[in-house]
Short mmCIF file of C-alpha atoms and ligand atoms in Angstrom, two decimals:
data_model
loop_
_atom_site.label_atom_id
_atom_site.label_comp_id
_atom_site.label_asym_id
_atom_site.label_seq_id
_atom_site.Cartn_x
_atom_site.Cartn_y
_atom_site.Cartn_z
CA UNK A 1 -20.94 -4.51 -16.24
CA UNK A 2 -18.55 -1.73 -17.60
CA UNK A 3 -16.55 -0.34 -14.66
CA UNK A 4 -15.30 3.15 -14.20
CA UNK A 5 -11.41 2.99 -14.48
CA UNK A 6 -9.72 4.66 -11.52
CA UNK A 7 -6.75 5.95 -13.59
CA UNK A 8 -4.35 8.04 -11.62
CA UNK A 9 -2.11 9.51 -14.22
CA UNK A 10 -4.31 12.52 -14.94
CA UNK A 11 -4.50 13.44 -11.35
CA UNK A 12 -0.74 12.86 -10.63
CA UNK A 13 0.01 15.21 -13.84
CA UNK A 14 -2.04 17.75 -12.28
CA UNK A 15 -0.39 17.51 -8.77
CA UNK A 16 3.18 17.53 -10.50
CA UNK A 17 2.25 20.45 -12.60
CA UNK A 18 1.59 22.75 -9.62
CA UNK A 19 4.92 22.23 -8.12
CA UNK A 20 7.42 24.07 -10.12
CA UNK A 21 5.75 27.40 -9.31
CA UNK A 22 5.67 26.70 -5.65
CA UNK A 23 9.42 25.43 -5.76
CA UNK A 24 10.24 28.90 -7.72
CA UNK A 25 8.65 30.91 -4.85
CA UNK A 26 10.39 29.23 -1.94
CA UNK A 27 13.51 29.00 -3.87
CA UNK A 28 13.63 32.84 -4.30
CA UNK A 29 13.65 33.20 -0.52
CA UNK A 30 16.09 30.32 0.28
CA UNK A 31 18.31 30.89 -2.65
CA UNK A 32 18.57 27.01 -3.44
CA UNK A 33 16.58 24.05 -4.89
CA UNK A 34 14.92 21.74 -2.50
CA UNK A 35 16.93 18.79 -1.54
CA UNK A 36 15.88 15.09 -0.90
CA UNK A 37 18.10 12.86 1.01
CA UNK A 38 16.98 9.32 -0.02
CA UNK A 39 18.26 6.33 1.97
CA UNK A 40 18.94 3.39 -0.31
CA UNK A 41 19.61 -0.34 0.40
CA UNK A 42 21.52 -1.50 -2.76
CA UNK A 43 20.55 -4.85 -3.91
CA UNK A 44 16.95 -4.71 -2.34
CA UNK A 45 14.79 -4.90 -5.50
CA UNK A 46 12.05 -2.57 -4.03
CA UNK A 47 14.55 -0.05 -3.06
CA UNK A 48 16.47 -0.22 -6.19
CA UNK A 49 13.37 0.29 -8.37
CA UNK A 50 11.74 2.99 -6.34
CA UNK A 51 14.86 4.96 -5.90
CA UNK A 52 15.42 5.13 -9.69
CA UNK A 53 11.77 6.51 -10.30
CA UNK A 54 11.91 9.02 -7.46
CA UNK A 55 15.30 10.58 -8.60
CA UNK A 56 14.19 10.81 -12.05
CA UNK A 57 10.90 12.40 -11.02
CA UNK A 58 12.80 14.69 -8.70
CA UNK A 59 15.02 15.72 -11.43
CA UNK A 60 12.05 16.54 -13.77
CA UNK A 61 10.29 18.68 -11.07
CA UNK A 62 13.44 20.77 -10.26
CA UNK A 63 14.27 18.96 -6.84
CA UNK A 64 17.93 18.14 -6.04
CA UNK A 65 18.22 14.67 -4.65
CA UNK A 66 21.12 12.50 -3.20
CA UNK A 67 21.16 8.93 -2.26
CA UNK A 68 22.69 7.62 0.98
CA UNK A 69 23.37 4.11 0.66
CA UNK A 70 23.30 1.60 3.65
CA UNK A 71 24.76 -1.75 3.77
CA UNK A 72 22.68 -5.02 4.42
CA UNK A 73 24.23 -5.17 7.71
CA UNK A 74 24.12 -1.66 8.86
CA UNK A 75 23.85 -1.39 12.51
CA UNK A 76 20.91 0.27 14.36
CA UNK A 77 23.37 2.83 15.90
CA UNK A 78 24.81 3.52 12.42
CA UNK A 79 21.59 3.87 10.72
CA UNK A 80 20.42 6.25 13.82
CA UNK A 81 23.40 8.36 13.25
CA UNK A 82 22.62 8.86 9.74
CA UNK A 83 19.05 9.78 10.39
CA UNK A 84 20.17 12.30 13.02
CA UNK A 85 22.82 13.61 10.60
CA UNK A 86 20.25 14.20 7.85
CA UNK A 87 17.90 15.73 10.40
CA UNK A 88 20.21 18.27 11.47
CA UNK A 89 21.56 19.22 8.05
CA UNK A 90 20.12 22.60 7.00
CA UNK A 91 20.00 22.11 3.36
CA UNK A 92 18.33 18.82 3.69
CA UNK A 93 14.63 19.36 3.48
CA UNK A 94 13.20 16.00 3.01
CA UNK A 95 14.23 12.46 4.10
CA UNK A 96 12.91 9.40 2.39
CA UNK A 97 13.51 5.85 3.95
CA UNK A 98 12.71 2.83 2.04
CA UNK A 99 10.51 0.01 3.84
CA UNK A 100 10.89 -2.56 4.63
CA UNK A 101 14.33 -2.04 6.38
CA UNK A 102 16.85 -4.69 6.71
CA UNK A 103 15.66 -7.00 9.43
CA UNK A 104 18.21 -5.71 12.18
CA UNK A 105 16.60 -2.19 11.74
CA UNK A 106 12.96 -3.42 12.14
CA UNK A 107 12.72 -2.01 15.91
CA UNK A 108 10.01 0.67 15.90
CA UNK A 109 12.07 2.92 18.14
CA UNK A 110 14.31 3.68 15.00
CA UNK A 111 11.51 5.96 13.60
CA UNK A 112 11.81 8.17 16.66
CA UNK A 113 15.07 9.52 15.10
CA UNK A 114 13.62 10.58 11.70
CA UNK A 115 12.85 14.10 11.94
CA UNK A 116 9.11 14.77 11.50
CA UNK A 117 9.77 17.96 9.73
CA UNK A 118 11.37 16.22 6.82
CA UNK A 119 9.58 12.87 7.05
CA UNK A 120 7.97 13.20 3.83
CA UNK A 121 6.34 9.54 3.91
CA UNK A 122 4.72 9.80 7.24
CA UNK A 123 6.93 7.17 8.90
CA UNK A 124 8.20 8.68 11.94
CA UNK A 125 6.74 7.95 15.23
CA UNK A 126 5.58 11.73 15.53
CA UNK A 127 3.89 11.42 11.89
CA UNK A 128 2.34 7.98 12.71
CA UNK A 129 1.05 9.36 16.08
CA UNK A 130 -0.23 12.49 14.62
CA UNK A 131 -2.22 10.47 11.86
CA UNK A 132 -3.79 7.91 14.36
CA UNK A 133 -4.92 10.75 16.44
CA UNK A 134 -7.14 12.12 13.64
CA UNK A 135 -10.75 11.04 13.56
CA UNK A 136 -12.28 13.19 10.86
CA UNK A 137 -11.67 14.33 7.46
CA UNK A 138 -11.12 17.70 8.57
CA UNK A 139 -8.54 16.48 11.10
CA UNK A 140 -6.79 14.58 8.21
CA UNK A 141 -6.67 17.69 6.11
CA UNK A 142 -5.69 20.10 8.71
CA UNK A 143 -1.91 19.40 7.94
CA UNK A 144 1.03 19.93 10.22
CA UNK A 145 2.27 16.47 9.47
CA UNK A 146 2.99 14.35 6.36
CA UNK A 147 0.68 11.40 5.35
CA UNK A 148 2.05 8.08 4.29
CA UNK A 149 2.05 8.81 0.46
CA UNK A 150 0.63 5.40 -0.75
CA UNK A 151 -2.29 5.45 1.65
CA UNK A 152 -3.01 9.05 1.02
CA UNK A 153 -2.69 8.49 -2.87
CA UNK A 154 -5.67 5.78 -2.44
CA UNK A 155 -7.91 8.37 -0.68
CA UNK A 156 -7.00 11.05 -3.41
CA UNK A 157 -7.77 8.68 -6.31
CA UNK A 158 -11.11 7.66 -4.79
CA UNK A 159 -12.01 11.37 -4.13
CA UNK A 160 -10.81 12.36 -7.66
CA UNK A 161 -13.39 9.81 -9.14
CA UNK A 162 -16.08 10.85 -6.95
CA UNK A 163 -16.13 7.69 -4.69
CA UNK A 164 -17.04 8.69 -1.15
CA UNK A 165 -16.11 5.69 1.51
CA UNK A 166 -18.72 7.23 3.93
CA UNK A 167 -21.13 4.41 5.05
CA UNK A 168 -19.61 1.71 3.01
CA UNK A 169 -17.94 -1.52 4.06
CA UNK A 170 -14.38 -1.44 3.16
CA UNK A 171 -11.65 -4.10 3.31
CA UNK A 172 -7.93 -3.36 3.11
CA UNK A 173 -6.09 -6.27 2.48
CA UNK A 174 -2.70 -6.09 3.95
CA UNK A 175 -1.47 -4.53 7.49
CA UNK A 176 1.82 -3.02 6.81
CA UNK A 177 2.85 0.43 8.37
CA UNK A 178 3.51 1.60 5.03
CA UNK A 179 0.08 1.04 3.32
CA UNK A 180 -2.52 -1.08 4.87
CA UNK A 181 -2.72 0.28 8.39
CA UNK A 182 -2.40 3.98 7.78
CA UNK A 183 -5.08 3.56 5.04
CA UNK A 184 -7.54 1.53 7.19
CA UNK A 185 -7.35 4.46 9.52
CA UNK A 186 -7.85 7.05 6.92
CA UNK A 187 -10.81 5.14 5.54
CA UNK A 188 -12.27 5.06 8.92
CA UNK A 189 -11.96 8.68 9.36
CA UNK A 190 -13.89 9.09 6.21
CA UNK A 191 -16.55 7.23 7.82
CA UNK A 192 -16.23 3.83 6.17
CA UNK A 193 -16.55 0.52 8.34
CA UNK A 194 -13.15 -0.99 7.89
CA UNK A 195 -11.95 -4.57 8.03
CA UNK A 196 -8.22 -4.78 7.92
CA UNK A 197 -7.29 -8.29 6.66
CA UNK A 198 -3.88 -10.03 6.55
CA UNK A 199 -2.42 -13.47 6.01
CA UNK A 200 -4.04 -14.89 9.29
CA UNK A 201 -7.53 -13.83 8.25
CA UNK A 202 -9.63 -16.94 8.26
CA UNK A 203 -11.75 -16.67 5.07
CA UNK A 204 -10.83 -13.46 2.90
CA UNK A 205 -13.39 -14.38 0.36
CA UNK A 206 -16.28 -14.35 2.94
CA UNK A 207 -14.91 -11.11 4.26
CA UNK A 208 -14.98 -9.42 0.85
CA UNK A 209 -18.31 -10.69 0.02
CA UNK A 210 -19.71 -8.15 2.37
CA UNK A 211 -17.48 -5.27 1.13
CA UNK A 212 -18.56 -2.48 -1.24
CA UNK A 213 -14.98 -1.16 -1.23
CA UNK A 214 -11.75 -3.40 -1.56
CA UNK A 215 -8.19 -1.98 -1.42
CA UNK A 216 -5.46 -4.71 -1.98
CA UNK A 217 -2.10 -4.17 -0.69
CA UNK A 218 -0.75 -7.57 -0.28
CA UNK A 219 1.97 -7.85 -3.05
CA UNK A 220 0.91 -11.07 -4.71
CA UNK A 221 0.39 -11.15 -8.35
CA UNK A 222 -3.22 -11.32 -9.43
CA UNK A 223 -4.15 -12.94 -6.05
CA UNK A 224 -7.66 -11.19 -5.76
CA UNK A 225 -9.95 -13.13 -8.11
CA UNK A 226 -13.19 -11.91 -9.49
CA UNK A 227 -15.27 -14.40 -7.66
CA UNK A 228 -14.04 -13.05 -4.17
CA UNK A 229 -15.40 -9.80 -4.93
CA UNK A 230 -18.95 -8.70 -4.30
CA UNK A 231 -20.61 -7.78 -7.59
CA UNK A 232 -20.38 -3.88 -7.88
CA UNK A 233 -17.54 -3.51 -5.54
CA UNK A 234 -15.16 -0.70 -5.85
CA UNK A 235 -11.69 -2.21 -6.28
CA UNK A 236 -8.35 -0.36 -5.69
CA UNK A 237 -5.24 -2.18 -6.35
CA UNK A 238 -2.06 -0.81 -4.76
CA UNK A 239 -0.09 -4.08 -5.45
CA UNK A 240 3.06 -3.77 -7.70
CA UNK A 241 4.15 -7.34 -8.58
CA UNK A 242 5.64 -9.01 -11.47
CA UNK A 243 4.04 -12.44 -12.51
CA UNK A 244 5.76 -15.75 -13.20
CA UNK A 245 6.61 -14.35 -16.71
CA UNK A 246 8.07 -11.20 -15.39
CA UNK A 247 4.93 -9.15 -16.41
CA UNK A 248 4.34 -6.11 -14.16
CA UNK A 249 0.89 -6.40 -12.58
CA UNK A 250 -1.31 -5.82 -9.65
CA UNK A 251 -2.64 -7.73 -6.80
CA UNK A 252 -6.04 -8.14 -8.58
CA UNK A 253 -6.83 -10.20 -11.43
CA UNK A 254 -7.79 -7.01 -13.45
CA UNK A 255 -9.24 -8.72 -16.60
CA UNK A 256 -11.68 -10.65 -14.82
CA UNK A 257 -12.47 -8.20 -11.86
CA UNK A 258 -13.38 -5.60 -14.23
CA UNK A 259 -16.32 -7.87 -15.28
CA UNK A 260 -17.85 -7.63 -11.72
CA UNK A 261 -16.37 -4.24 -10.25
CA UNK A 262 -18.28 -1.00 -10.64
CA UNK A 263 -14.92 0.75 -10.59
CA UNK A 264 -11.37 -0.58 -10.67
CA UNK A 265 -7.73 0.83 -10.67
CA UNK A 266 -5.31 -0.39 -13.18
CA UNK A 267 -1.91 -1.53 -12.63
CA UNK A 268 0.18 0.37 -14.03
CA UNK A 269 -1.54 3.82 -14.05
CA UNK A 270 -3.55 3.79 -10.90
CA UNK A 271 -2.31 4.38 -7.53
CA UNK A 272 1.56 4.33 -8.57
CA UNK A 273 1.68 7.71 -10.22
CA UNK A 274 -0.36 9.38 -7.56
CA UNK A 275 1.91 8.04 -4.88
CA UNK A 276 4.74 9.42 -6.67
CA UNK A 277 3.02 12.92 -7.09
CA UNK A 278 2.26 12.92 -3.39
CA UNK A 279 5.70 12.17 -2.49
CA UNK A 280 6.93 15.08 -4.71
CA UNK A 281 4.33 17.44 -3.14
CA UNK A 282 5.50 16.49 0.39
CA UNK A 283 8.98 17.37 -0.55
CA UNK A 284 7.86 20.81 -2.00
CA UNK A 285 5.74 21.36 1.36
CA UNK A 286 8.87 20.48 3.38
CA UNK A 287 11.00 22.95 1.29
CA UNK A 288 8.27 25.71 1.92
CA UNK A 289 8.40 25.05 5.58
CA UNK A 290 12.26 25.37 5.41
CA UNK A 291 11.86 28.69 3.69
P1 NAP B 301 4.18 -6.00 2.97
O1 NAP B 301 4.87 -5.07 3.91
O2 NAP B 301 4.90 -7.20 2.48
O3 NAP B 301 2.70 -6.32 3.62
C1 NAP B 301 2.02 -7.24 2.99
C2 NAP B 301 0.67 -7.55 3.80
O4 NAP B 301 -0.04 -8.44 2.89
C3 NAP B 301 1.01 -8.16 5.22
O5 NAP B 301 0.22 -7.33 5.93
C4 NAP B 301 0.63 -9.56 5.08
O6 NAP B 301 0.06 -10.24 6.04
C5 NAP B 301 -0.41 -9.53 4.04
N1 NAP B 301 -0.59 -10.70 3.26
C6 NAP B 301 0.25 -11.43 2.77
N2 NAP B 301 -0.25 -12.59 2.12
C7 NAP B 301 -1.65 -12.57 2.48
C8 NAP B 301 -2.61 -13.46 2.11
N3 NAP B 301 -2.39 -14.59 1.52
N4 NAP B 301 -3.88 -13.10 2.51
C9 NAP B 301 -3.95 -11.89 3.11
N5 NAP B 301 -3.04 -11.20 3.32
C10 NAP B 301 -1.74 -11.33 3.00
O7 NAP B 301 3.89 -5.09 1.83
P2 NAP B 301 3.63 -3.44 1.65
O8 NAP B 301 5.05 -2.75 1.59
O9 NAP B 301 2.42 -3.16 2.42
O10 NAP B 301 3.17 -3.42 -0.10
C11 NAP B 301 2.08 -4.30 -0.56
C12 NAP B 301 2.18 -4.12 -1.98
O11 NAP B 301 2.08 -2.80 -2.45
C13 NAP B 301 3.25 -4.59 -2.76
O12 NAP B 301 2.94 -5.12 -4.02
C14 NAP B 301 4.15 -3.30 -3.07
O13 NAP B 301 5.03 -3.23 -4.00
C15 NAP B 301 2.96 -2.48 -3.25
N6 NAP B 301 3.21 -0.84 -3.03
C16 NAP B 301 2.87 -0.08 -4.04
C17 NAP B 301 2.90 1.23 -3.95
C18 NAP B 301 2.34 2.24 -5.01
O14 NAP B 301 2.72 3.46 -5.02
N7 NAP B 301 1.43 1.63 -5.98
C19 NAP B 301 3.67 1.94 -2.77
C20 NAP B 301 4.05 0.81 -1.71
C21 NAP B 301 3.79 -0.43 -2.04
P3 NAP B 301 0.75 -10.48 7.48
O15 NAP B 301 0.88 -9.11 8.24
O16 NAP B 301 0.00 -11.23 8.26
O17 NAP B 301 2.17 -10.90 6.89
#
């Protein structure tokens, strides 16, 4: 079977192309560029890698950005102080907090202190609450809060390639609050019947054998094998991993899975660029609200 390749670069480029004009319009009212405050945990591999990409993308788009380093042993009260300070600073339009945070900051109550108007990755208690109160596609689209970017990127990628989750059995592998849980909820709003699988799921292959749509966000290199998939399944790979040879790859054994899938997203070039574009778009929306 020759699968449809769910590439994300074209969609990402289109989203990013639309942003400079929006920035210029809001900038003429505010007299300044949009400003992102990105919290950074130096030494954390994911935080280091994502921050670099985000800062570069901001610069290319005309968004000012500054990083706020936190130490590995930052106390909850110091972290909350930082979130509050960024929330009250008028010139800061958007706040981005890497996840997972250091262990001592894992209390969910921390997210009550992230200003929802600046919460461009939908991580605040209010943002999450608004998302989980939605039940229909129209409610998801209605706005008023920011979507978690990676989960929303998956939905936009599917939509871009004409894949409607409605009526399908879908599996989301991974239940993080960053990707898996919000995505499972979004798919259910789009009328898919969703199984949210995780490390304690008894038989993942059996679960997947009944699923026409599979999204993997597990974080294990080439872990989803072709024989775990139902023939003709649509497969979206969120994972960004490096294998034992240091090669960048997704969660799905892509070369084998493309023989059985009807559509599959590549890594790199699938969900990743769309996530970054959604993030930039949310920064611009937050800036427009400030203006
Ligand atoms: P995470 O917080 O580490 O969550 C991983 C999830 O996978 C957990 O729910 C875990 O289950 C589950 N899991 C682990 N081993 C499993 C197994 N053997 N079988 C079934 N489930 C298993 O990771 P995350 O932040 O969601 O990120 C997941 C992946 O997406 C990573 O590779 C990350 O780099 C990537 N990512 C990509 C983008 C992008 O833009 N492309 C954005 C964000 C993240 P438990 O809950 O039971 O532990």
